[in-house]
Amino acid sequence: MGTTPGHSASRVRIEGRVQGVGFRAWVEREAAALGLSGWVRNRRDASVEASFHGDAAAVAEMLRRCHRGPPAAIVGKVHVLAEDEPATAGFDVRPTV
């Protein structure tokens, strides 16, 4: 949900071999490089969940990158969900839920 033109927000849940391969750190670096705010965390079901806020083109690029992931990952599926949480400052790695 954006409050300004050109702003976008998405939440994703990524399945596959995405834990124990540096996925969260990779997401944090990639999101920061794209100027996005948000967060990333592992889930107990072995998936990774992330929230991205920022320029619509940058969010779209981050979603594209999530389909590939870092070199050791094997991404099986990326679920793109609507994001209703407000944007945060910066990008955080959150605890597992």
mmCIF file of N, CA, C and O in Angstrom:
data_model
loop_
_atom_site.group_PDB
_atom_site.id
_atom_site.type_symbol
_atom_site.label_atom_id
_atom_site.label_comp_id
_atom_site.label_asym_id
_atom_site.label_seq_id
_atom_site.Cartn_x
_atom_site.Cartn_y
_atom_site.Cartn_z
ATOM 1 N N MET A 1 0.841 -1.177 0.000
ATOM 2 C CA MET A 1 0.000 0.000 0.000
ATOM 3 C C MET A 1 0.880 1.232 0.000
ATOM 4 O O MET A 1 1.632 1.453 0.927
ATOM 5 N N GLY A 2 0.799 2.016 -0.998
ATOM 6 C CA GLY A 2 1.622 3.205 -1.036
ATOM 7 C C GLY A 2 0.817 4.446 -0.706
ATOM 8 O O GLY A 2 -0.368 4.526 -0.975
ATOM 9 N N THR A 3 1.498 5.407 -0.107
ATOM 10 C CA THR A 3 0.835 6.670 0.188
ATOM 11 C C THR A 3 1.265 7.750 -0.785
ATOM 12 O O THR A 3 0.697 8.815 -0.811
ATOM 13 N N THR A 4 2.272 7.465 -1.583
ATOM 14 C CA THR A 4 2.761 8.416 -2.566
ATOM 15 C C THR A 4 2.820 7.746 -3.930
ATOM 16 O O THR A 4 3.012 6.537 -4.017
ATOM 17 N N PRO A 5 2.669 8.532 -4.995
ATOM 18 C CA PRO A 5 2.770 7.942 -6.334
ATOM 19 C C PRO A 5 4.128 7.268 -6.528
ATOM 20 O O PRO A 5 5.155 7.772 -6.075
ATOM 21 N N GLY A 6 4.110 6.132 -7.181
ATOM 22 C CA GLY A 6 5.355 5.419 -7.454
ATOM 23 C C GLY A 6 5.830 4.545 -6.313
ATOM 24 O O GLY A 6 6.811 3.840 -6.440
ATOM 25 N N HIS A 7 5.127 4.587 -5.164
ATOM 26 C CA HIS A 7 5.501 3.764 -4.014
ATOM 27 C C HIS A 7 4.762 2.434 -4.103
ATOM 28 O O HIS A 7 3.615 2.381 -4.519
ATOM 29 N N SER A 8 5.434 1.380 -3.690
ATOM 30 C CA SER A 8 4.823 0.058 -3.700
ATOM 31 C C SER A 8 5.211 -0.683 -2.431
ATOM 32 O O SER A 8 6.230 -0.368 -1.806
ATOM 33 N N ALA A 9 4.410 -1.659 -2.064
ATOM 34 C CA ALA A 9 4.706 -2.509 -0.920
ATOM 35 C C ALA A 9 4.237 -3.919 -1.232
ATOM 36 O O ALA A 9 3.152 -4.107 -1.774
ATOM 37 N N SER A 10 5.072 -4.900 -0.919
ATOM 38 C CA SER A 10 4.718 -6.301 -1.119
ATOM 39 C C SER A 10 5.301 -7.130 0.005
ATOM 40 O O SER A 10 6.360 -6.817 0.544
ATOM 41 N N ARG A 11 4.594 -8.193 0.328
ATOM 42 C CA ARG A 11 5.120 -9.195 1.250
ATOM 43 C C ARG A 11 5.265 -10.476 0.451
ATOM 44 O O ARG A 11 4.418 -10.786 -0.386
ATOM 45 N N VAL A 12 6.338 -11.207 0.698
ATOM 46 C CA VAL A 12 6.561 -12.465 -0.011
ATOM 47 C C VAL A 12 6.865 -13.577 0.975
ATOM 48 O O VAL A 12 7.392 -13.334 2.058
ATOM 49 N N ARG A 13 6.500 -14.782 0.580
ATOM 50 C CA ARG A 13 6.927 -15.974 1.298
ATOM 51 C C ARG A 13 7.604 -16.859 0.271
ATOM 52 O O ARG A 13 7.025 -17.188 -0.770
ATOM 53 N N ILE A 14 8.843 -17.217 0.569
ATOM 54 C CA ILE A 14 9.683 -17.941 -0.384
ATOM 55 C C ILE A 14 9.900 -19.357 0.144
ATOM 56 O O ILE A 14 10.324 -19.534 1.291
ATOM 57 N N GLU A 15 9.618 -20.339 -0.693
ATOM 58 C CA GLU A 15 9.755 -21.742 -0.316
ATOM 59 C C GLU A 15 10.860 -22.391 -1.134
ATOM 60 O O GLU A 15 11.174 -21.943 -2.234
ATOM 61 N N GLY A 16 11.402 -23.466 -0.599
ATOM 62 C CA GLY A 16 12.464 -24.214 -1.257
ATOM 63 C C GLY A 16 13.601 -24.419 -0.277
ATOM 64 O O GLY A 16 13.382 -24.460 0.934
ATOM 65 N N ARG A 17 14.810 -24.535 -0.797
ATOM 66 C CA ARG A 17 15.972 -24.598 0.103
ATOM 67 C C ARG A 17 16.409 -23.154 0.330
ATOM 68 O O ARG A 17 17.261 -22.618 -0.396
ATOM 69 N N VAL A 18 15.786 -22.516 1.321
ATOM 70 C CA VAL A 18 16.001 -21.089 1.544
ATOM 71 C C VAL A 18 16.464 -20.764 2.959
ATOM 72 O O VAL A 18 16.705 -19.597 3.267
ATOM 73 N N GLN A 19 16.600 -21.774 3.812
ATOM 74 C CA GLN A 19 17.155 -21.545 5.143
ATOM 75 C C GLN A 19 18.502 -22.256 5.230
ATOM 76 O O GLN A 19 18.706 -23.307 4.641
ATOM 77 N N GLY A 20 19.421 -21.632 5.944
ATOM 78 C CA GLY A 20 20.758 -22.204 6.077
ATOM 79 C C GLY A 20 21.641 -21.948 4.867
ATOM 80 O O GLY A 20 22.689 -22.573 4.720
ATOM 81 N N VAL A 21 21.225 -21.035 3.994
ATOM 82 C CA VAL A 21 21.982 -20.749 2.768
ATOM 83 C C VAL A 21 22.306 -19.253 2.635
ATOM 84 O O VAL A 21 22.712 -18.813 1.570
ATOM 85 N N GLY A 22 22.084 -18.485 3.710
ATOM 86 C CA GLY A 22 22.375 -17.051 3.669
ATOM 87 C C GLY A 22 21.288 -16.220 3.016
ATOM 88 O O GLY A 22 21.536 -15.090 2.596
ATOM 89 N N PHE A 23 20.083 -16.758 2.925
ATOM 90 C CA PHE A 23 19.009 -16.057 2.221
ATOM 91 C C PHE A 23 18.651 -14.741 2.898
ATOM 92 O O PHE A 23 18.487 -13.718 2.219
ATOM 93 N N ARG A 24 18.518 -14.725 4.231
ATOM 94 C CA ARG A 24 18.127 -13.488 4.917
ATOM 95 C C ARG A 24 19.165 -12.384 4.723
ATOM 96 O O ARG A 24 18.817 -11.240 4.437
ATOM 97 N N ALA A 25 20.431 -12.731 4.883
ATOM 98 C CA ALA A 25 21.497 -11.729 4.696
ATOM 99 C C ALA A 25 21.516 -11.231 3.256
ATOM 100 O O ALA A 25 21.718 -10.043 2.997
ATOM 101 N N TRP A 26 21.287 -12.128 2.322
ATOM 102 C CA TRP A 26 21.239 -11.752 0.911
ATOM 103 C C TRP A 26 20.088 -10.789 0.657
ATOM 104 O O TRP A 26 20.250 -9.771 -0.025
ATOM 105 N N VAL A 27 18.891 -11.103 1.190
ATOM 106 C CA VAL A 27 17.738 -10.215 1.031
ATOM 107 C C VAL A 27 18.049 -8.844 1.609
ATOM 108 O O VAL A 27 17.760 -7.819 0.990
ATOM 109 N N GLU A 28 18.642 -8.823 2.797
ATOM 110 C CA GLU A 28 18.976 -7.545 3.431
ATOM 111 C C GLU A 28 19.901 -6.714 2.542
ATOM 112 O O GLU A 28 19.677 -5.519 2.332
ATOM 113 N N ARG A 29 20.936 -7.325 1.986
ATOM 114 C CA ARG A 29 21.883 -6.611 1.106
ATOM 115 C C ARG A 29 21.217 -6.134 -0.176
ATOM 116 O O ARG A 29 21.399 -4.988 -0.603
ATOM 117 N N GLU A 30 20.456 -7.024 -0.815
ATOM 118 C CA GLU A 30 19.810 -6.676 -2.077
ATOM 119 C C GLU A 30 18.788 -5.553 -1.881
ATOM 120 O O GLU A 30 18.715 -4.626 -2.688
ATOM 121 N N ALA A 31 17.993 -5.642 -0.822
ATOM 122 C CA ALA A 31 16.984 -4.618 -0.550
ATOM 123 C C ALA A 31 17.647 -3.274 -0.274
ATOM 124 O O ALA A 31 17.195 -2.239 -0.782
ATOM 125 N N ALA A 32 18.713 -3.277 0.502
ATOM 126 C CA ALA A 32 19.430 -2.031 0.796
ATOM 127 C C ALA A 32 20.012 -1.432 -0.483
ATOM 128 O O ALA A 32 19.939 -0.222 -0.699
ATOM 129 N N ALA A 33 20.559 -2.274 -1.343
ATOM 130 C CA ALA A 33 21.130 -1.792 -2.602
ATOM 131 C C ALA A 33 20.063 -1.156 -3.494
ATOM 132 O O ALA A 33 20.352 -0.238 -4.261
ATOM 133 N N LEU A 34 18.820 -1.624 -3.373
ATOM 134 C CA LEU A 34 17.717 -1.080 -4.165
ATOM 135 C C LEU A 34 17.011 0.082 -3.461
ATOM 136 O O LEU A 34 16.064 0.643 -3.990
ATOM 137 N N GLY A 35 17.468 0.423 -2.256
ATOM 138 C CA GLY A 35 16.870 1.533 -1.519
ATOM 139 C C GLY A 35 15.532 1.207 -0.880
ATOM 140 O O GLY A 35 14.735 2.107 -0.613
ATOM 141 N N LEU A 36 15.281 -0.064 -0.610
ATOM 142 C CA LEU A 36 14.011 -0.476 -0.033
ATOM 143 C C LEU A 36 14.078 -0.516 1.489
ATOM 144 O O LEU A 36 15.134 -0.771 2.064
ATOM 145 N N SER A 37 12.950 -0.323 2.126
ATOM 146 C CA SER A 37 12.836 -0.559 3.558
ATOM 147 C C SER A 37 11.989 -1.809 3.736
ATOM 148 O O SER A 37 11.355 -2.295 2.797
ATOM 149 N N GLY A 38 11.998 -2.349 4.961
ATOM 150 C CA GLY A 38 11.205 -3.524 5.246
ATOM 151 C C GLY A 38 11.906 -4.464 6.189
ATOM 152 O O GLY A 38 12.698 -4.043 7.030
ATOM 153 N N TRP A 39 11.650 -5.755 6.020
ATOM 154 C CA TRP A 39 12.223 -6.764 6.910
ATOM 155 C C TRP A 39 12.224 -8.137 6.236
ATOM 156 O O TRP A 39 11.557 -8.337 5.235
ATOM 157 N N VAL A 40 12.985 -9.052 6.850
ATOM 158 C CA VAL A 40 13.043 -10.441 6.397
ATOM 159 C C VAL A 40 13.166 -11.325 7.629
ATOM 160 O O VAL A 40 13.756 -10.921 8.631
ATOM 161 N N ARG A 41 12.575 -12.531 7.569
ATOM 162 C CA ARG A 41 12.689 -13.469 8.686
ATOM 163 C C ARG A 41 12.478 -14.892 8.187
ATOM 164 O O ARG A 41 11.835 -15.122 7.158
ATOM 165 N N ASN A 42 13.043 -15.845 8.938
ATOM 166 C CA ASN A 42 12.754 -17.254 8.702
ATOM 167 C C ASN A 42 11.417 -17.580 9.346
ATOM 168 O O ASN A 42 11.009 -16.947 10.318
ATOM 169 N N ARG A 43 10.770 -18.597 8.801
ATOM 170 C CA ARG A 43 9.538 -19.115 9.402
ATOM 171 C C ARG A 43 9.788 -20.568 9.804
ATOM 172 O O ARG A 43 10.604 -21.255 9.180
ATOM 173 N N ARG A 44 9.106 -21.009 10.821
ATOM 174 C CA ARG A 44 9.299 -22.376 11.317
ATOM 175 C C ARG A 44 8.929 -23.438 10.287
ATOM 176 O O ARG A 44 9.349 -24.584 10.396
ATOM 177 N N ASP A 45 8.170 -23.065 9.266
ATOM 178 C CA ASP A 45 7.805 -24.039 8.217
ATOM 179 C C ASP A 45 8.894 -24.170 7.148
ATOM 180 O O ASP A 45 8.674 -24.749 6.101
ATOM 181 N N ALA A 46 10.085 -23.612 7.410
ATOM 182 C CA ALA A 46 11.269 -23.670 6.537
ATOM 183 C C ALA A 46 11.222 -22.675 5.382
ATOM 184 O O ALA A 46 12.084 -22.701 4.508
ATOM 185 N N SER A 47 10.239 -21.783 5.366
ATOM 186 C CA SER A 47 10.205 -20.738 4.347
ATOM 187 C C SER A 47 10.855 -19.469 4.881
ATOM 188 O O SER A 47 11.219 -19.390 6.060
ATOM 189 N N VAL A 48 11.019 -18.496 4.009
ATOM 190 C CA VAL A 48 11.506 -17.165 4.372
ATOM 191 C C VAL A 48 10.401 -16.189 3.992
ATOM 192 O O VAL A 48 9.795 -16.313 2.926
ATOM 193 N N GLU A 49 10.146 -15.225 4.863
ATOM 194 C CA GLU A 49 9.128 -14.209 4.626
ATOM 195 C C GLU A 49 9.796 -12.845 4.636
ATOM 196 O O GLU A 49 10.702 -12.601 5.435
ATOM 197 N N ALA A 50 9.353 -11.959 3.755
ATOM 198 C CA ALA A 50 9.938 -10.622 3.694
ATOM 199 C C ALA A 50 8.885 -9.598 3.310
ATOM 200 O O ALA A 50 7.887 -9.920 2.663
ATOM 201 N N SER A 51 9.136 -8.366 3.716
ATOM 202 C CA SER A 51 8.281 -7.232 3.388
ATOM 203 C C SER A 51 9.157 -6.173 2.739
ATOM 204 O O SER A 51 10.228 -5.849 3.260
ATOM 205 N N PHE A 52 8.698 -5.646 1.611
ATOM 206 C CA PHE A 52 9.459 -4.634 0.880
ATOM 207 C C PHE A 52 8.599 -3.400 0.658
ATOM 208 O O PHE A 52 7.453 -3.510 0.227
ATOM 209 N N HIS A 53 9.166 -2.234 0.926
ATOM 210 C CA HIS A 53 8.499 -0.948 0.709
ATOM 211 C C HIS A 53 9.460 -0.029 -0.029
ATOM 212 O O HIS A 53 10.647 0.024 0.298
ATOM 213 N N GLY A 54 8.944 0.706 -1.004
ATOM 214 C CA GLY A 54 9.780 1.674 -1.697
ATOM 215 C C GLY A 54 9.270 1.949 -3.093
ATOM 216 O O GLY A 54 8.107 1.709 -3.420
ATOM 217 N N ASP A 55 10.181 2.441 -3.915
ATOM 218 C CA ASP A 55 9.872 2.744 -5.301
ATOM 219 C C ASP A 55 9.307 1.497 -5.981
ATOM 220 O O ASP A 55 9.846 0.391 -5.819
ATOM 221 N N ALA A 56 8.224 1.673 -6.728
ATOM 222 C CA ALA A 56 7.541 0.534 -7.349
ATOM 223 C C ALA A 56 8.480 -0.296 -8.233
ATOM 224 O O ALA A 56 8.436 -1.525 -8.209
ATOM 225 N N ALA A 57 9.337 0.357 -8.994
ATOM 226 C CA ALA A 57 10.262 -0.381 -9.870
ATOM 227 C C ALA A 57 11.272 -1.170 -9.037
ATOM 228 O O ALA A 57 11.633 -2.298 -9.393
ATOM 229 N N ALA A 58 11.730 -0.606 -7.916
ATOM 230 C CA ALA A 58 12.688 -1.299 -7.051
ATOM 231 C C ALA A 58 12.032 -2.494 -6.366
ATOM 232 O O ALA A 58 12.646 -3.559 -6.242
ATOM 233 N N VAL A 59 10.783 -2.350 -5.922
ATOM 234 C CA VAL A 59 10.065 -3.482 -5.320
ATOM 235 C C VAL A 59 9.890 -4.587 -6.362
ATOM 236 O O VAL A 59 10.134 -5.762 -6.077
ATOM 237 N N ALA A 60 9.508 -4.228 -7.573
ATOM 238 C CA ALA A 60 9.340 -5.223 -8.635
ATOM 239 C C ALA A 60 10.661 -5.947 -8.913
ATOM 240 O O ALA A 60 10.680 -7.171 -9.112
ATOM 241 N N GLU A 61 11.766 -5.217 -8.918
ATOM 242 C CA GLU A 61 13.079 -5.833 -9.142
ATOM 243 C C GLU A 61 13.431 -6.779 -8.000
ATOM 244 O O GLU A 61 13.966 -7.866 -8.223
ATOM 245 N N MET A 62 13.132 -6.388 -6.765
ATOM 246 C CA MET A 62 13.432 -7.251 -5.618
ATOM 247 C C MET A 62 12.611 -8.526 -5.686
ATOM 248 O O MET A 62 13.132 -9.615 -5.412
ATOM 249 N N LEU A 63 11.364 -8.415 -6.087
ATOM 250 C CA LEU A 63 10.534 -9.615 -6.245
ATOM 251 C C LEU A 63 11.121 -10.536 -7.309
ATOM 252 O O LEU A 63 11.155 -11.758 -7.149
ATOM 253 N N ARG A 64 11.612 -9.956 -8.404
ATOM 254 C CA ARG A 64 12.253 -10.751 -9.458
ATOM 255 C C ARG A 64 13.486 -11.471 -8.907
ATOM 256 O O ARG A 64 13.696 -12.657 -9.149
ATOM 257 N N ARG A 65 14.295 -10.748 -8.121
ATOM 258 C CA ARG A 65 15.507 -11.347 -7.548
ATOM 259 C C ARG A 65 15.184 -12.464 -6.567
ATOM 260 O O ARG A 65 15.948 -13.426 -6.443
ATOM 261 N N CYS A 66 14.064 -12.354 -5.860
ATOM 262 C CA CYS A 66 13.683 -13.396 -4.902
ATOM 263 C C CYS A 66 13.412 -14.733 -5.586
ATOM 264 O O CYS A 66 13.557 -15.786 -4.968
ATOM 265 N N HIS A 67 13.046 -14.717 -6.847
ATOM 266 C CA HIS A 67 12.832 -15.962 -7.578
ATOM 267 C C HIS A 67 14.143 -16.706 -7.827
ATOM 268 O O HIS A 67 14.138 -17.908 -8.075
ATOM 269 N N ARG A 68 15.252 -15.992 -7.757
ATOM 270 C CA ARG A 68 16.568 -16.595 -7.961
ATOM 271 C C ARG A 68 17.241 -16.872 -6.627
ATOM 272 O O ARG A 68 17.746 -17.956 -6.397
ATOM 273 N N GLY A 69 17.289 -15.862 -5.738
ATOM 274 C CA GLY A 69 17.928 -16.009 -4.436
ATOM 275 C C GLY A 69 19.436 -16.021 -4.528
ATOM 276 O O GLY A 69 20.006 -15.859 -5.611
ATOM 277 N N PRO A 70 20.101 -16.233 -3.395
ATOM 278 C CA PRO A 70 21.563 -16.307 -3.379
ATOM 279 C C PRO A 70 22.042 -17.615 -4.013
ATOM 280 O O PRO A 70 21.238 -18.541 -4.215
ATOM 281 N N PRO A 71 23.334 -17.724 -4.308
ATOM 282 C CA PRO A 71 23.848 -18.899 -5.035
ATOM 283 C C PRO A 71 23.508 -20.261 -4.436
ATOM 284 O O PRO A 71 23.220 -21.195 -5.180
ATOM 285 N N ALA A 72 23.518 -20.416 -3.117
ATOM 286 C CA ALA A 72 23.276 -21.730 -2.507
ATOM 287 C C ALA A 72 21.800 -22.082 -2.376
ATOM 288 O O ALA A 72 21.457 -23.209 -2.045
ATOM 289 N N ALA A 73 20.925 -21.140 -2.639
ATOM 290 C CA ALA A 73 19.491 -21.379 -2.485
ATOM 291 C C ALA A 73 18.922 -22.109 -3.695
ATOM 292 O O ALA A 73 19.430 -22.005 -4.803
ATOM 293 N N ILE A 74 17.848 -22.834 -3.440
ATOM 294 C CA ILE A 74 17.037 -23.408 -4.505
ATOM 295 C C ILE A 74 15.610 -22.940 -4.236
ATOM 296 O O ILE A 74 14.936 -23.452 -3.343
ATOM 297 N N VAL A 75 15.184 -21.936 -4.974
ATOM 298 C CA VAL A 75 13.867 -21.361 -4.770
ATOM 299 C C VAL A 75 12.832 -22.219 -5.488
ATOM 300 O O VAL A 75 12.926 -22.439 -6.690
ATOM 301 N N GLY A 76 11.867 -22.708 -4.713
ATOM 302 C CA GLY A 76 10.815 -23.530 -5.295
ATOM 303 C C GLY A 76 9.612 -22.705 -5.698
ATOM 304 O O GLY A 76 9.055 -22.886 -6.776
ATOM 305 N N LYS A 77 9.206 -21.790 -4.825
ATOM 306 C CA LYS A 77 8.014 -20.997 -5.085
ATOM 307 C C LYS A 77 8.113 -19.674 -4.338
ATOM 308 O O LYS A 77 8.628 -19.621 -3.233
ATOM 309 N N VAL A 78 7.606 -18.624 -4.962
ATOM 310 C CA VAL A 78 7.528 -17.309 -4.337
ATOM 311 C C VAL A 78 6.072 -16.884 -4.328
ATOM 312 O O VAL A 78 5.460 -16.743 -5.387
ATOM 313 N N HIS A 79 5.515 -16.740 -3.139
ATOM 314 C CA HIS A 79 4.137 -16.279 -2.981
ATOM 315 C C HIS A 79 4.187 -14.768 -2.744
ATOM 316 O O HIS A 79 4.794 -14.323 -1.771
ATOM 317 N N VAL A 80 3.589 -13.991 -3.619
ATOM 318 C CA VAL A 80 3.539 -12.541 -3.464
ATOM 319 C C VAL A 80 2.187 -12.188 -2.858
ATOM 320 O O VAL A 80 1.145 -12.543 -3.404
ATOM 321 N N LEU A 81 2.231 -11.509 -1.727
ATOM 322 C CA LEU A 81 1.033 -11.179 -0.964
ATOM 323 C C LEU A 81 0.895 -9.670 -0.844
ATOM 324 O O LEU A 81 1.888 -8.938 -0.924
ATOM 325 N N ALA A 82 -0.306 -9.217 -0.616
ATOM 326 C CA ALA A 82 -0.518 -7.789 -0.347
ATOM 327 C C ALA A 82 0.128 -7.455 0.997
ATOM 328 O O ALA A 82 0.149 -8.277 1.908
ATOM 329 N N GLU A 83 0.655 -6.269 1.117
ATOM 330 C CA GLU A 83 1.277 -5.824 2.360
ATOM 331 C C GLU A 83 0.421 -4.728 2.965
ATOM 332 O O GLU A 83 0.137 -3.733 2.309
ATOM 333 N N ASP A 84 -0.003 -4.929 4.213
ATOM 334 C CA ASP A 84 -0.803 -3.908 4.867
ATOM 335 C C ASP A 84 -0.107 -3.291 6.072
ATOM 336 O O ASP A 84 -0.650 -2.414 6.718
ATOM 337 N N GLU A 85 1.109 -3.741 6.381
ATOM 338 C CA GLU A 85 1.893 -3.111 7.446
ATOM 339 C C GLU A 85 2.472 -1.806 6.916
ATOM 340 O O GLU A 85 2.866 -1.728 5.750
ATOM 341 N N PRO A 86 2.569 -0.803 7.772
ATOM 342 C CA PRO A 86 3.201 0.442 7.330
ATOM 343 C C PRO A 86 4.701 0.248 7.104
ATOM 344 O O PRO A 86 5.312 -0.671 7.659
ATOM 345 N N ALA A 87 5.275 1.105 6.295
ATOM 346 C CA ALA A 87 6.710 1.059 6.019
ATOM 347 C C ALA A 87 7.494 1.345 7.294
ATOM 348 O O ALA A 87 7.047 2.084 8.167
ATOM 349 N N THR A 88 8.663 0.734 7.386
ATOM 350 C CA THR A 88 9.582 0.984 8.492
ATOM 351 C C THR A 88 10.786 1.732 7.952
ATOM 352 O O THR A 88 11.009 1.769 6.734
ATOM 353 N N ALA A 89 11.564 2.304 8.825
ATOM 354 C CA ALA A 89 12.815 2.940 8.406
ATOM 355 C C ALA A 89 13.884 1.852 8.305
ATOM 356 O O ALA A 89 14.011 1.017 9.202
ATOM 357 N N GLY A 90 14.614 1.813 7.218
ATOM 358 C CA GLY A 90 15.682 0.844 7.059
ATOM 359 C C GLY A 90 15.168 -0.548 6.753
ATOM 360 O O GLY A 90 14.002 -0.753 6.416
ATOM 361 N N PHE A 91 16.070 -1.511 6.873
ATOM 362 C CA PHE A 91 15.732 -2.900 6.587
ATOM 363 C C PHE A 91 16.247 -3.758 7.724
ATOM 364 O O PHE A 91 17.411 -3.661 8.104
ATOM 365 N N ASP A 92 15.377 -4.602 8.298
ATOM 366 C CA ASP A 92 15.710 -5.399 9.476
ATOM 367 C C ASP A 92 15.628 -6.894 9.198
ATOM 368 O O ASP A 92 14.804 -7.333 8.400
ATOM 369 N N VAL A 93 16.456 -7.655 9.911
ATOM 370 C CA VAL A 93 16.321 -9.094 9.965
ATOM 371 C C VAL A 93 15.593 -9.380 11.278
ATOM 372 O O VAL A 93 16.081 -9.032 12.350
ATOM 373 N N ARG A 94 14.415 -9.971 11.179
ATOM 374 C CA ARG A 94 13.571 -10.232 12.344
ATOM 375 C C ARG A 94 13.743 -11.658 12.826
ATOM 376 O O ARG A 94 14.179 -12.539 12.075
ATOM 377 N N PRO A 95 13.348 -11.915 14.084
ATOM 378 C CA PRO A 95 13.411 -13.285 14.619
ATOM 379 C C PRO A 95 12.466 -14.220 13.876
ATOM 380 O O PRO A 95 11.444 -13.813 13.315
ATOM 381 N N THR A 96 12.760 -15.493 13.949
ATOM 382 C CA THR A 96 11.940 -16.542 13.348
ATOM 383 C C THR A 96 10.563 -16.589 13.994
ATOM 384 O O THR A 96 10.432 -16.396 15.197
ATOM 385 N N VAL A 97 9.543 -16.813 13.159
ATOM 386 C CA VAL A 97 8.177 -17.004 13.673
ATOM 387 C C VAL A 97 7.638 -18.349 13.234
ATOM 388 O O VAL A 97 8.075 -18.920 12.274
#
